[in-house]
PDB file of N, CA and C in Angstrom:
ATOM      1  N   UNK A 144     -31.544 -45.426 -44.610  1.00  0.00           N
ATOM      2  CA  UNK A 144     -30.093 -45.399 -44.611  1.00  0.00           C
ATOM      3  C   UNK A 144     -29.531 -45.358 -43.200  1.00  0.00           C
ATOM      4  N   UNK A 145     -30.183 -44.473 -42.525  1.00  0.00           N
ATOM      5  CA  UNK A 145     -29.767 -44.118 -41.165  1.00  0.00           C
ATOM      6  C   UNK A 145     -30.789 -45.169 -40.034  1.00  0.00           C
ATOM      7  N   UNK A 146     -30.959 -46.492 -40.531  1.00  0.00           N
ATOM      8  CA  UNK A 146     -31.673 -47.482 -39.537  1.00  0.00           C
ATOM      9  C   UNK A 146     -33.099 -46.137 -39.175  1.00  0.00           C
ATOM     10  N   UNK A 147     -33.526 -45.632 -40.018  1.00  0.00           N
ATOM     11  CA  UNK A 147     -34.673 -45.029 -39.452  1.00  0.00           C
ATOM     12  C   UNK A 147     -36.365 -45.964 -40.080  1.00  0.00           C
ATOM     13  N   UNK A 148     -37.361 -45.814 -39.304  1.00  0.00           N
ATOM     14  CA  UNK A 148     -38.627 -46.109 -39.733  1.00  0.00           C
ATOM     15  C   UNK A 148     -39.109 -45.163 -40.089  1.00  0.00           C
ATOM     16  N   UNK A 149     -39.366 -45.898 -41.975  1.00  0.00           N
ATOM     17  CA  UNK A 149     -40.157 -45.096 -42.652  1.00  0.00           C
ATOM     18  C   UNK A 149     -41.278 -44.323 -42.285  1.00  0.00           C
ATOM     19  N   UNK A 150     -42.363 -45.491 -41.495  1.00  0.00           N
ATOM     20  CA  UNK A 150     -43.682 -44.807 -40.921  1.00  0.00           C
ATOM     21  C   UNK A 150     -43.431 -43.814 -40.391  1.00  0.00           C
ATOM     22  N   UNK A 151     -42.367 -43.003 -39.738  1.00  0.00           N
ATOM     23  CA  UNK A 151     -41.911 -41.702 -39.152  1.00  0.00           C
ATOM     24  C   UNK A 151     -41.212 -40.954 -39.575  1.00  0.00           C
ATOM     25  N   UNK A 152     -41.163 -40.658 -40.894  1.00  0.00           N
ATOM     26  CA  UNK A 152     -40.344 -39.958 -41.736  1.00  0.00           C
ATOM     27  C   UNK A 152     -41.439 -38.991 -42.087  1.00  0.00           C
ATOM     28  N   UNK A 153     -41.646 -38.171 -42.299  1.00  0.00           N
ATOM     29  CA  UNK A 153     -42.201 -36.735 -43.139  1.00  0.00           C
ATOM     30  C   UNK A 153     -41.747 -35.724 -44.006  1.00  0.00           C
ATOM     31  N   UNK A 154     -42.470 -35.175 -44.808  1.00  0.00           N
ATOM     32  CA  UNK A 154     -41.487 -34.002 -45.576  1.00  0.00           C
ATOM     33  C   UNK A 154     -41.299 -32.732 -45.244  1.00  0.00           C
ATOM     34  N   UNK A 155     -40.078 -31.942 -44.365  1.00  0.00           N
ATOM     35  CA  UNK A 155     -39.953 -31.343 -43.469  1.00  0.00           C
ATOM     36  C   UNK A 155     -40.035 -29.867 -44.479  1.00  0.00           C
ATOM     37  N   UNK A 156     -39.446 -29.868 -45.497  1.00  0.00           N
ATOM     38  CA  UNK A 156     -39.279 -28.874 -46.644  1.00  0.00           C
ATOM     39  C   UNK A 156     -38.865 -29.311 -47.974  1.00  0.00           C
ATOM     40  N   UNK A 157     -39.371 -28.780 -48.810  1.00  0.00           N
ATOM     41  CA  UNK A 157     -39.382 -29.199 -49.841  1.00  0.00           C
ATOM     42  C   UNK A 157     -39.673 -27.509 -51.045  1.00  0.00           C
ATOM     43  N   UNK A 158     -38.554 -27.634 -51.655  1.00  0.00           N
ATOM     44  CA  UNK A 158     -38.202 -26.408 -52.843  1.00  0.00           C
ATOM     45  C   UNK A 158     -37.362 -26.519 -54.211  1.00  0.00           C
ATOM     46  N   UNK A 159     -37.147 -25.637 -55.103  1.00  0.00           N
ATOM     47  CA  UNK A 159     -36.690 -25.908 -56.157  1.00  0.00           C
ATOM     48  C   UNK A 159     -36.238 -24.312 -56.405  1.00  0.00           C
ATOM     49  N   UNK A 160     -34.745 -24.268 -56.667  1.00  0.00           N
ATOM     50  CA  UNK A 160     -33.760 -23.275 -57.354  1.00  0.00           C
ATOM     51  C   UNK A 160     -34.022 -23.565 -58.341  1.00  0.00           C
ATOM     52  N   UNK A 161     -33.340 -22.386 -59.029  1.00  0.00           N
ATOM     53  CA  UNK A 161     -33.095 -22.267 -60.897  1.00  0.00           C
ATOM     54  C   UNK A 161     -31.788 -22.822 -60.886  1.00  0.00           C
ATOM     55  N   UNK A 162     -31.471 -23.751 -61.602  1.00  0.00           N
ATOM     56  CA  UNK A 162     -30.130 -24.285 -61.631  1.00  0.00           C
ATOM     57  C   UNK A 162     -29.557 -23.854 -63.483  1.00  0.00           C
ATOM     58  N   UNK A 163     -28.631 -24.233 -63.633  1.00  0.00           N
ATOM     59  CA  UNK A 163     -27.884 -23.788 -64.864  1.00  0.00           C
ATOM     60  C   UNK A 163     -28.470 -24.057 -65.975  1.00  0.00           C
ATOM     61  N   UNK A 164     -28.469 -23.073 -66.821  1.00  0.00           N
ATOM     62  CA  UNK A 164     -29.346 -22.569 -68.503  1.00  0.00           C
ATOM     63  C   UNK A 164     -28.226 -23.019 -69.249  1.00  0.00           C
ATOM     64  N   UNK A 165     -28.366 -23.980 -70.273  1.00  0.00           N
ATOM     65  CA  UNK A 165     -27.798 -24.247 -71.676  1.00  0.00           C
ATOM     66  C   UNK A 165     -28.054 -23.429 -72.449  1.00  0.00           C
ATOM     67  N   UNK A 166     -26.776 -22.535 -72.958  1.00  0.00           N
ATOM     68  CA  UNK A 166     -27.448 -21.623 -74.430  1.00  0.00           C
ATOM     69  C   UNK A 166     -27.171 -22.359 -75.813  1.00  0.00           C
ATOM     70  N   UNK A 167     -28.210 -22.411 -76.467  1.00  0.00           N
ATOM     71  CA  UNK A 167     -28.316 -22.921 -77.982  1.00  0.00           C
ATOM     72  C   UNK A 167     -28.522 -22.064 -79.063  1.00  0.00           C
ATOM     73  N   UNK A 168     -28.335 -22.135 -79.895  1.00  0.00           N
ATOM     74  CA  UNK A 168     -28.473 -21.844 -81.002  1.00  0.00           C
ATOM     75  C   UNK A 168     -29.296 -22.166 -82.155  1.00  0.00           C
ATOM     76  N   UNK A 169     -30.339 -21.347 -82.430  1.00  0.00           N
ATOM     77  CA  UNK A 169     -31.732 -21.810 -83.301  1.00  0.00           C
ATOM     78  C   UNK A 169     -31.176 -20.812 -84.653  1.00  0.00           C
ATOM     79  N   UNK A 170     -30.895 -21.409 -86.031  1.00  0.00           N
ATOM     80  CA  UNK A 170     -30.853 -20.949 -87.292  1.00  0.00           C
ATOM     81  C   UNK A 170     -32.533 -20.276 -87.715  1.00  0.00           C
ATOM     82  N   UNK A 171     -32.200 -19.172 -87.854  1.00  0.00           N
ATOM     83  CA  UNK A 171     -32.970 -18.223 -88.856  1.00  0.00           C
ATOM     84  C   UNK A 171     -33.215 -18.222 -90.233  1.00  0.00           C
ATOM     85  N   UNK A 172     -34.237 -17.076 -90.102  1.00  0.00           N
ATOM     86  CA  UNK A 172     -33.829 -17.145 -91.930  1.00  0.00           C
ATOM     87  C   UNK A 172     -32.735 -15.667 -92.317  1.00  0.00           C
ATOM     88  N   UNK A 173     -32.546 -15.789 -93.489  1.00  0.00           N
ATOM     89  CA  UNK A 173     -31.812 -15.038 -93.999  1.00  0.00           C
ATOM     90  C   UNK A 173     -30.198 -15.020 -92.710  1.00  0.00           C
ATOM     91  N   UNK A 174     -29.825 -15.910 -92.444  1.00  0.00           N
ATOM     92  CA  UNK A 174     -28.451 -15.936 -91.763  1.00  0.00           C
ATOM     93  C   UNK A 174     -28.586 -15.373 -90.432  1.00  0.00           C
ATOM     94  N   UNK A 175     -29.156 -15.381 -89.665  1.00  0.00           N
ATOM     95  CA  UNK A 175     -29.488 -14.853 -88.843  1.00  0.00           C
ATOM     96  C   UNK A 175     -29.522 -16.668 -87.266  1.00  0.00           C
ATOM     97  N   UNK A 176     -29.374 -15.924 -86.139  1.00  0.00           N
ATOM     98  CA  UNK A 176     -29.401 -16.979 -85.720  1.00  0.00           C
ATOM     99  C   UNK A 176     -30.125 -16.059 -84.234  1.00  0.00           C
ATOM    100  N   UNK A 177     -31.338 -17.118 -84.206  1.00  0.00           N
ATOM    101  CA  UNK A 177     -31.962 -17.049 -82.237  1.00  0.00           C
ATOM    102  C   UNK A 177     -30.867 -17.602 -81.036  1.00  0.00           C
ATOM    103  N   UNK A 178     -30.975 -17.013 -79.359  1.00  0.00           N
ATOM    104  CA  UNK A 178     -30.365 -18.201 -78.776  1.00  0.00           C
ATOM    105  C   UNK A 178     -31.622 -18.547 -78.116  1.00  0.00           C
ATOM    106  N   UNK A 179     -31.355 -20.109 -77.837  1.00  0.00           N
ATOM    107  CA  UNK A 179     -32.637 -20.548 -77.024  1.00  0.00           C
ATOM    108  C   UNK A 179     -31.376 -21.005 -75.573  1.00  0.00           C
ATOM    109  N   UNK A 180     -32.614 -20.268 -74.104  1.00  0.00           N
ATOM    110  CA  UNK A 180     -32.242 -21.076 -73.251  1.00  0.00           C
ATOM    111  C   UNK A 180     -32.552 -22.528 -72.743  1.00  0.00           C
ATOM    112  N   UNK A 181     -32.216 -23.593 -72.356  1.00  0.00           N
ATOM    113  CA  UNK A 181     -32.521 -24.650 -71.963  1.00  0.00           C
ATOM    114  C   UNK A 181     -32.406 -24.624 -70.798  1.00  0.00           C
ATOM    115  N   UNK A 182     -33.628 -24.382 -70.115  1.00  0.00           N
ATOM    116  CA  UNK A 182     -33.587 -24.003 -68.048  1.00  0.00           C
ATOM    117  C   UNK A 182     -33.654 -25.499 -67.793  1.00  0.00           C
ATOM    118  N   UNK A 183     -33.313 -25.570 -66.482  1.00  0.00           N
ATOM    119  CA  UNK A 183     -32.997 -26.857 -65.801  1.00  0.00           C
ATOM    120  C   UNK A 183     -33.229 -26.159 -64.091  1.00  0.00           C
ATOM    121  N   UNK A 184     -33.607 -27.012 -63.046  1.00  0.00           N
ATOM    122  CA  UNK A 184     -33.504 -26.964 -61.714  1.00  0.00           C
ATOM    123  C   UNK A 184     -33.140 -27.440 -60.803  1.00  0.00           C
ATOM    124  N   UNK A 185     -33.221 -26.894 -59.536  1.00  0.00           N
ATOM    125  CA  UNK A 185     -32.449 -28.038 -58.707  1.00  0.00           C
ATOM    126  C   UNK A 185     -33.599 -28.451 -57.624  1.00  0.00           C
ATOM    127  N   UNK A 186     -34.183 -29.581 -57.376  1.00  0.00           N
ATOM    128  CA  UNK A 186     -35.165 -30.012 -56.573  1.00  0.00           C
ATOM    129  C   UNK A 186     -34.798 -30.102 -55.259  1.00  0.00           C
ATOM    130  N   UNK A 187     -34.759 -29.864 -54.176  1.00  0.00           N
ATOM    131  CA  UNK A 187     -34.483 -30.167 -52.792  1.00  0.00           C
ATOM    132  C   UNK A 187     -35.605 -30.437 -51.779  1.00  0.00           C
ATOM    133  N   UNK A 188     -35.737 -31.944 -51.483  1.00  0.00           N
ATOM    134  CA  UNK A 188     -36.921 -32.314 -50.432  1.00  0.00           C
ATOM    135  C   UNK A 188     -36.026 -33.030 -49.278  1.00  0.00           C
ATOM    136  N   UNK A 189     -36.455 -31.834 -48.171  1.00  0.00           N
ATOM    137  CA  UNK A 189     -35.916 -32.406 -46.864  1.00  0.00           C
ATOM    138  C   UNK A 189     -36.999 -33.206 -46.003  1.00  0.00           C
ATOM    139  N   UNK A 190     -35.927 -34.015 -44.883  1.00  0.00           N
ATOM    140  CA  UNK A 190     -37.448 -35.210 -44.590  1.00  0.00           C
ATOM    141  C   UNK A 190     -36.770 -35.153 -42.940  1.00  0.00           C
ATOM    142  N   UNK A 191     -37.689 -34.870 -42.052  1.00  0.00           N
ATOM    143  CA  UNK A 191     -37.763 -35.349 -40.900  1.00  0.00           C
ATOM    144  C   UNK A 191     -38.387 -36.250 -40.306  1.00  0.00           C
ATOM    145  N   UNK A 192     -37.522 -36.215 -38.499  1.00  0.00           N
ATOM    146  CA  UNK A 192     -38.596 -37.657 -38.287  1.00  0.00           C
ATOM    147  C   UNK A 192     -39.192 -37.137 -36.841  1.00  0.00           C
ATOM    148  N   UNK A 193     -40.538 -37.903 -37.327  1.00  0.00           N
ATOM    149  CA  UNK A 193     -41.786 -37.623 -35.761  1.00  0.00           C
ATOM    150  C   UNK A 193     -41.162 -37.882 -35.082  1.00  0.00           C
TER     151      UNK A 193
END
């Protein structure tokens, strides 16, 4: 993007946050209801250059 060469690019850091939980709703028996979370993350890979 930045007119840079790939061959000199590296991965300077690279991590992953907890990003935002969907709460759901799982039916039981007898009327009763579970919640399920649905986790999700956030990936972050930083890249420097030689």
């Amino acid at each position: 993007n930045l007119q840079l060469n790939r061959d000199d690019l590296y991965v300077s850091a690279c991590y992953v946050d907890q990003g935002p939980s969907i709460k759901r709703i799982m039916p039981r028996a007898q009327g009763r209801a579970d919640i399920i979370k649905k986790r999700s993350s956030h990936i972050t890979v930083r890249v420097g250059e030689k």
